[in-house]
Short mmCIF file of C-alpha atoms in Angstrom, two decimals:
data_model
loop_
_atom_site.label_atom_id
_atom_site.label_comp_id
_atom_site.label_asym_id
_atom_site.label_seq_id
_atom_site.Cartn_x
_atom_site.Cartn_y
_atom_site.Cartn_z
CA UNK A 109 68.08 40.34 55.62
CA UNK A 110 67.48 40.47 59.38
CA UNK A 111 67.97 37.04 60.95
CA UNK A 112 65.15 35.81 63.27
CA UNK A 113 67.46 35.81 66.29
CA UNK A 114 68.25 39.50 65.70
CA UNK A 115 64.61 40.57 65.64
CA UNK A 116 63.42 42.16 68.88
CA UNK A 117 60.01 40.51 68.63
CA UNK A 118 61.45 37.04 67.98
CA UNK A 119 58.98 36.47 65.14
CA UNK A 120 60.30 34.41 62.24
CA UNK A 121 59.68 36.36 59.03
CA UNK A 122 57.87 34.66 56.16
CA UNK A 123 60.30 33.31 53.58
CA UNK A 124 60.03 34.86 50.12
CA UNK A 125 58.86 32.55 47.33
CA UNK A 126 59.73 32.11 43.68
CA UNK A 127 56.21 33.23 42.82
CA UNK A 128 56.81 36.57 44.55
CA UNK A 129 60.08 37.02 42.67
CA UNK A 130 58.34 36.15 39.39
CA UNK A 131 55.57 38.69 40.00
CA UNK A 132 58.07 41.38 40.96
CA UNK A 133 60.14 40.75 37.82
CA UNK A 134 57.23 40.22 35.45
CA UNK A 135 58.47 36.78 34.38
CA UNK A 136 57.18 33.22 34.82
CA UNK A 137 57.87 31.12 37.90
CA UNK A 138 59.62 28.64 35.59
CA UNK A 139 62.09 31.34 34.53
CA UNK A 140 62.82 32.21 38.15
CA UNK A 141 63.36 28.55 39.02
CA UNK A 142 65.80 28.06 36.14
CA UNK A 143 67.79 31.18 37.03
CA UNK A 144 68.01 30.51 40.76
CA UNK A 145 68.93 26.87 40.25
CA UNK A 146 71.52 27.77 37.60
CA UNK A 147 70.04 25.23 35.20
CA UNK A 148 72.24 24.82 32.11
CA UNK A 149 71.02 24.57 28.54
CA UNK A 150 68.42 27.33 28.74
CA UNK A 151 68.23 30.52 26.70
CA UNK A 152 67.47 33.14 29.33
CA UNK A 153 68.86 36.57 28.51
CA UNK A 154 71.58 38.04 30.73
CA UNK A 155 69.29 40.99 31.47
CA UNK A 156 66.51 38.74 32.75
CA UNK A 157 68.94 36.58 34.68
CA UNK A 158 70.50 39.61 36.43
CA UNK A 159 67.08 41.06 37.22
CA UNK A 160 65.89 37.82 38.84
CA UNK A 161 69.09 37.40 40.87
CA UNK A 162 68.95 41.01 42.05
CA UNK A 163 65.30 40.76 43.11
CA UNK A 164 65.95 37.45 44.89
CA UNK A 165 68.78 39.08 46.84
CA UNK A 166 66.59 42.07 47.73
CA UNK A 167 63.84 39.80 49.05
CA UNK A 168 66.29 37.61 50.92
CA UNK A 169 65.61 34.45 48.93
CA UNK A 170 68.10 31.69 49.77
CA UNK A 171 68.92 28.92 47.28
CA UNK A 172 70.27 25.66 48.66
CA UNK A 173 73.58 24.55 47.16
CA UNK A 174 73.14 22.35 44.10
CA UNK A 175 75.64 20.35 42.12
CA UNK A 176 77.14 22.25 39.23
CA UNK A 177 75.92 21.30 35.80
CA UNK A 178 72.56 20.00 36.96
CA UNK A 179 70.27 19.51 34.01
CA UNK A 180 66.89 21.27 33.82
CA UNK A 181 63.82 19.20 34.57
CA UNK A 182 60.63 18.43 32.68
CA UNK A 183 57.84 17.45 35.05
CA UNK A 184 55.37 14.84 33.81
CA UNK A 185 52.11 14.91 35.75
CA UNK A 186 50.06 11.78 35.04
CA UNK A 187 46.82 10.56 36.59
CA UNK A 188 47.59 6.83 36.52
CA UNK A 189 50.72 4.69 36.66
CA UNK A 190 49.15 1.23 36.62
CA UNK A 191 50.77 -1.73 34.88
CA UNK A 192 49.04 -0.81 31.60
CA UNK A 193 51.44 -0.86 28.64
CA UNK A 194 49.98 2.50 27.65
CA UNK A 195 51.60 4.07 30.72
CA UNK A 196 54.98 2.62 29.81
CA UNK A 197 54.69 3.90 26.25
CA UNK A 198 53.90 7.44 27.38
CA UNK A 199 56.50 7.63 30.15
CA UNK A 200 59.27 5.95 28.14
CA UNK A 201 58.54 8.18 25.15
CA UNK A 202 58.78 11.35 27.24
CA UNK A 203 61.89 10.17 29.09
CA UNK A 204 63.76 9.15 25.93
CA UNK A 205 62.96 12.37 24.07
CA UNK A 206 63.79 14.53 27.10
CA UNK A 207 67.11 12.78 27.59
CA UNK A 208 67.98 13.37 23.94
CA UNK A 209 67.24 17.07 24.46
CA UNK A 210 69.39 17.29 27.60
CA UNK A 211 66.57 17.34 30.14
CA UNK A 212 65.75 15.17 33.12
CA UNK A 213 62.18 13.96 33.72
CA UNK A 214 60.38 13.67 37.03
CA UNK A 215 57.15 11.65 36.85
CA UNK A 216 54.50 12.59 39.41
CA UNK A 217 51.38 10.39 39.64
CA UNK A 218 48.32 12.21 40.94
CA UNK A 219 45.47 9.67 40.56
CA UNK A 220 43.56 12.52 38.92
CA UNK A 221 42.90 14.01 42.37
CA UNK A 222 42.61 17.81 42.47
CA UNK A 223 44.33 18.15 45.85
CA UNK A 224 47.14 15.85 44.78
CA UNK A 225 47.65 17.92 41.65
CA UNK A 226 47.82 21.14 43.66
CA UNK A 227 50.35 19.58 46.02
CA UNK A 228 52.39 18.37 43.06
CA UNK A 229 52.45 21.84 41.56
CA UNK A 230 53.64 23.26 44.87
CA UNK A 231 56.42 20.66 44.88
CA UNK A 232 57.44 21.64 41.35
CA UNK A 233 58.15 25.18 42.53
CA UNK A 234 61.08 23.83 44.55
CA UNK A 235 62.70 22.19 41.53
CA UNK A 236 64.50 23.66 38.51
CA UNK A 237 61.46 22.79 36.41
CA UNK A 238 61.63 24.18 32.90
CA UNK A 239 58.26 22.93 31.69
CA UNK A 240 55.39 20.54 32.33
CA UNK A 241 53.80 17.73 30.33
CA UNK A 242 50.31 17.16 31.72
CA UNK A 243 49.23 13.62 30.85
CA UNK A 244 46.19 11.35 31.00
CA UNK A 245 46.26 7.58 30.56
CA UNK A 246 42.99 7.65 28.60
CA UNK A 247 42.30 10.38 26.04
CA UNK A 248 39.85 12.91 27.48
CA UNK A 249 39.00 16.57 27.95
CA UNK A 250 40.50 17.98 31.14
CA UNK A 251 40.47 21.10 33.29
CA UNK A 252 44.05 21.86 34.26
CA UNK A 253 45.00 23.59 37.52
CA UNK A 254 45.38 27.35 36.86
CA UNK A 255 48.88 27.44 38.42
CA UNK A 256 50.10 24.99 35.80
CA UNK A 257 50.44 27.85 33.34
CA UNK A 258 53.27 29.28 35.44
CA UNK A 259 55.43 27.00 33.28
CA UNK A 260 55.51 26.27 29.56
CA UNK A 261 53.03 23.40 29.26
CA UNK A 262 52.00 20.76 26.72
CA UNK A 263 49.06 18.39 27.20
CA UNK A 264 49.70 14.75 26.30
CA UNK A 265 46.83 12.37 25.53
CA UNK A 266 44.34 14.97 26.75
CA UNK A 267 43.07 18.42 25.79
CA UNK A 268 41.19 21.42 27.17
CA UNK A 269 38.01 23.12 25.99
CA UNK A 270 38.51 25.43 23.01
CA UNK A 271 42.07 24.06 22.75
CA UNK A 272 43.41 26.94 24.84
CA UNK A 273 46.59 24.93 25.54
CA UNK A 274 48.63 22.96 22.99
CA UNK A 275 47.90 19.24 23.11
CA UNK A 276 48.88 15.97 21.43
CA UNK A 277 46.32 13.16 21.11
CA UNK A 278 45.76 10.02 19.01
CA UNK A 279 43.52 10.26 15.95
CA UNK A 280 40.93 7.76 17.16
CA UNK A 281 38.27 8.69 14.62
CA UNK A 282 40.70 8.37 11.71
CA UNK A 283 41.78 5.01 13.14
CA UNK A 284 38.17 3.87 13.12
CA UNK A 285 37.99 4.79 9.44
CA UNK A 286 41.22 2.92 8.67
CA UNK A 287 40.16 -0.26 10.44
CA UNK A 288 36.72 -0.30 8.85
CA UNK A 289 38.13 0.42 5.39
CA UNK A 290 40.44 -2.58 5.79
CA UNK A 291 37.44 -4.83 6.38
CA UNK A 292 35.47 -3.24 3.55
CA UNK A 293 38.44 -3.63 1.21
CA UNK A 294 38.53 -7.33 2.08
CA UNK A 295 34.96 -7.58 0.80
CA UNK A 296 32.94 -7.46 4.03
CA UNK A 297 29.62 -5.66 4.25
CA UNK A 298 28.23 -7.03 7.53
CA UNK A 299 30.76 -5.45 9.89
CA UNK A 300 30.12 -5.22 13.62
CA UNK A 301 31.65 -2.74 16.04
CA UNK A 302 32.19 -3.85 19.63
CA UNK A 303 32.61 -0.63 21.57
CA UNK A 304 34.03 0.31 24.95
CA UNK A 305 32.36 1.88 27.97
CA UNK A 306 30.09 4.87 27.40
CA UNK A 307 32.43 7.09 29.40
CA UNK A 308 35.41 6.43 27.12
CA UNK A 309 35.82 9.14 24.51
CA UNK A 310 38.01 6.94 22.31
CA UNK A 311 35.14 4.48 21.90
CA UNK A 312 32.83 7.22 20.62
CA UNK A 313 35.50 8.53 18.25
CA UNK A 314 36.26 5.09 16.82
CA UNK A 315 32.53 4.51 16.33
CA UNK A 316 32.32 7.79 14.42
CA UNK A 317 35.15 6.57 12.20
CA UNK A 318 33.37 3.25 11.65
CA UNK A 319 30.21 5.08 10.57
CA UNK A 320 32.17 7.45 8.30
CA UNK A 321 33.85 4.56 6.52
CA UNK A 322 30.53 2.79 5.92
CA UNK A 323 28.97 5.99 4.58
CA UNK A 324 31.93 6.63 2.29
CA UNK A 325 31.44 3.20 0.69
CA UNK A 326 27.63 3.48 0.61
CA UNK A 327 27.24 0.56 3.01
CA UNK A 328 24.08 0.95 5.13
CA UNK A 329 24.67 1.49 8.84
CA UNK A 330 22.91 -1.13 10.97
CA UNK A 331 22.74 -0.03 14.63
CA UNK A 332 22.11 -3.64 15.66
CA UNK A 333 25.71 -4.42 14.68
CA UNK A 334 27.04 -1.98 17.30
CA UNK A 335 27.27 -3.61 20.73
CA UNK A 336 29.12 -2.79 23.94
CA UNK A 337 32.00 -4.98 25.08
CA UNK A 338 33.82 -2.71 27.50
CA UNK A 339 37.50 -3.42 28.22
CA UNK A 340 37.21 -7.09 29.05
CA UNK A 341 37.62 -10.51 27.46
CA UNK A 342 34.22 -11.55 28.82
CA UNK A 343 32.68 -8.43 27.30
CA UNK A 344 33.98 -9.35 23.85
CA UNK A 345 32.84 -12.95 24.31
CA UNK A 346 29.28 -11.94 25.25
CA UNK A 347 29.12 -9.38 22.44
CA UNK A 348 29.96 -11.89 19.71
CA UNK A 349 27.62 -14.50 21.23
CA UNK A 350 24.83 -11.95 20.85
CA UNK A 351 25.83 -11.00 17.30
CA UNK A 352 25.87 -14.64 16.20
CA UNK A 353 22.20 -15.03 17.14
CA UNK A 354 21.17 -12.66 14.35
CA UNK A 355 19.59 -14.13 11.20
CA UNK A 356 22.30 -12.34 9.18
CA UNK A 357 25.31 -12.26 11.54
CA UNK A 358 28.43 -10.20 10.82
CA UNK A 359 31.31 -11.63 8.84
CA UNK A 360 33.77 -9.18 10.41
CA UNK A 361 34.25 -7.43 13.74
CA UNK A 362 36.12 -4.25 14.66
CA UNK A 363 36.87 -4.31 18.40
CA UNK A 364 37.43 -1.30 20.65
CA UNK A 365 40.43 -3.01 22.24
CA UNK A 366 42.51 -6.18 22.00
CA UNK A 367 41.03 -7.66 25.16
CA UNK A 368 37.56 -7.70 23.65
CA UNK A 369 39.11 -9.25 20.53
CA UNK A 370 40.36 -12.15 22.69
CA UNK A 371 36.78 -12.69 23.85
CA UNK A 372 35.62 -12.62 20.23
CA UNK A 373 38.18 -15.30 19.37
CA UNK A 374 36.90 -17.46 22.23
CA UNK A 375 33.25 -17.11 21.24
CA UNK A 376 34.05 -17.76 17.58
CA UNK A 377 35.94 -20.95 18.43
CA UNK A 378 33.09 -22.12 20.64
CA UNK A 379 30.69 -21.56 17.73
CA UNK A 380 32.88 -23.59 15.37
CA UNK A 381 34.11 -20.55 13.44
CA UNK A 382 37.71 -20.07 12.37
CA UNK A 383 39.01 -16.52 12.79
CA UNK A 384 40.77 -15.41 9.63
CA UNK A 385 38.51 -17.63 7.53
CA UNK A 386 34.90 -17.61 8.72
CA UNK A 387 35.20 -14.39 10.72
CA UNK A 388 37.58 -11.45 10.32
CA UNK A 389 38.64 -9.51 13.42
CA UNK A 390 40.55 -6.26 13.99
CA UNK A 391 41.57 -5.16 17.48
CA UNK A 392 43.02 -1.98 18.93
CA UNK A 393 46.14 -1.29 21.08
CA UNK A 394 48.64 -3.83 19.70
CA UNK A 395 49.09 -5.50 23.08
CA UNK A 396 52.18 -7.73 23.28
CA UNK A 397 50.20 -10.97 23.22
CA UNK A 398 48.34 -10.21 19.98
CA UNK A 399 51.22 -11.43 17.81
CA UNK A 400 50.88 -14.86 19.50
CA UNK A 401 47.13 -15.25 19.12
CA UNK A 402 45.87 -17.95 16.73
CA UNK A 403 45.73 -16.51 14.18
CA UNK A 404 47.87 -13.44 15.01
CA UNK A 405 45.55 -10.45 15.43
CA UNK A 406 45.46 -7.53 13.03
CA UNK A 407 45.22 -4.47 15.27
CA UNK A 408 45.55 -0.70 15.42
CA UNK A 409 48.43 0.73 17.46
CA UNK A 410 48.25 3.81 19.64
CA UNK A 411 51.14 6.13 18.64
CA UNK A 412 52.08 6.94 22.24
CA UNK A 413 55.85 6.96 21.67
CA UNK A 414 55.57 9.36 18.72
CA UNK A 415 53.06 11.53 20.59
CA UNK A 416 55.35 11.73 23.61
CA UNK A 417 58.39 12.64 21.54
CA UNK A 418 56.50 15.39 19.72
CA UNK A 419 55.17 16.75 23.02
CA UNK A 420 58.71 16.97 24.39
CA UNK A 421 60.07 18.56 21.22
CA UNK A 422 57.33 21.20 21.26
CA UNK A 423 57.84 21.85 24.96
CA UNK A 424 61.61 22.23 24.59
CA UNK A 425 61.06 24.62 21.69
CA UNK A 426 58.69 26.68 23.85
CA UNK A 427 61.18 26.68 26.72
CA UNK A 428 63.99 27.80 24.44
CA UNK A 429 61.70 30.32 22.71
CA UNK A 430 62.57 28.78 19.36
CA UNK A 431 58.93 28.17 18.62
CA UNK A 432 55.99 30.43 19.23
CA UNK A 433 52.73 28.65 18.48
CA UNK A 434 50.47 31.04 16.53
CA UNK A 435 47.64 29.63 18.62
CA UNK A 436 47.18 26.59 20.86
CA UNK A 437 46.50 23.53 18.74
CA UNK A 438 45.30 19.96 19.18
CA UNK A 439 47.59 17.78 17.10
CA UNK A 440 46.22 14.34 16.22
CA UNK A 441 48.60 11.49 15.45
CA UNK A 442 47.69 8.67 13.07
CA UNK A 443 47.32 5.20 14.56
CA UNK A 444 49.18 2.68 12.37
CA UNK A 445 47.62 -0.65 11.47
CA UNK A 446 49.60 -3.77 12.38
CA UNK A 447 48.53 -6.23 9.67
CA UNK A 448 48.59 -9.89 10.62
CA UNK A 449 46.38 -12.88 9.77
CA UNK A 450 42.95 -12.27 11.29
CA UNK A 451 41.43 -10.59 8.22
CA UNK A 452 40.37 -12.40 5.05
CA UNK A 453 37.71 -12.15 2.36
CA UNK A 454 34.28 -13.35 3.50
CA UNK A 455 33.28 -16.86 2.47
CA UNK A 456 30.07 -17.39 0.52
CA UNK A 457 27.31 -18.12 3.03
CA UNK A 458 27.04 -21.72 1.81
CA UNK A 459 30.68 -22.33 2.80
CA UNK A 460 30.51 -21.04 6.36
CA UNK A 461 30.19 -23.44 9.26
#
């Protein structure tokens, strides 16, 4: 390659990129990155490796010296890294599974901003990135940046239209069925659902599950028993206060999240009701404090750790070409119920406070 100082016009030539090498070789940018960075633990054929190295030399691509034995990297793009325990569950799950598979993880928060995502993807091209896990804190449909498909990619806690990319999400609707069945099995028929914000897909899915469970047991659906509580303690408090004004109030409540369940506890206590006796309550999320509530809260748990591990295992299999998905799929993981002491059989009306 002609050095800039040797050029008669003094113009610095444009540096070749991994993308140009990938196009010239007919391989992915991820493959080029792994070859040029000499990432161990990958199954790239000698023929492909030689072709990439030869083309890089022809184009004058220079690779900075890297420490021998550097492990390949899985990039985790996530829109939010707040203090929510959900974030920790997703990141820890990915990191632990990746480490077990011999990969490093780089976590890149983007705040869900399109420009930030594009910048992040440009940054990934400079790393020995083997694959990408594209993640959302809250389950939702997404539109991924087109360049993301330069690497093997799995979507975690999100999905795309028509499931054109493999994704792993929680089974929120099935969880709604499970929670409502638990209350029905305890003998309740007046069961309220305190939902989340309208924009939250999980709230709609859990409501669908609630309705399905009622229909399965031939229990009439009463829309008046479905109220919004959002994400907050005050939302749960206000929701139960409203429900208790009904002539025939609910004997059980299924809450969208544990925070609204705390509000339900507060409103019940204020009304002279004892949770786990006069009123049964099921929450969602299994927040750390729920085991210390009085009584301890029965709640549904998001399977984030299992979802993350499966996403990594599928991604590693795609990277190593051990697994070829017959078609992109959306895999839904069951949400386990954490049974505690907030659910009991309903008292006869004459025995309630």
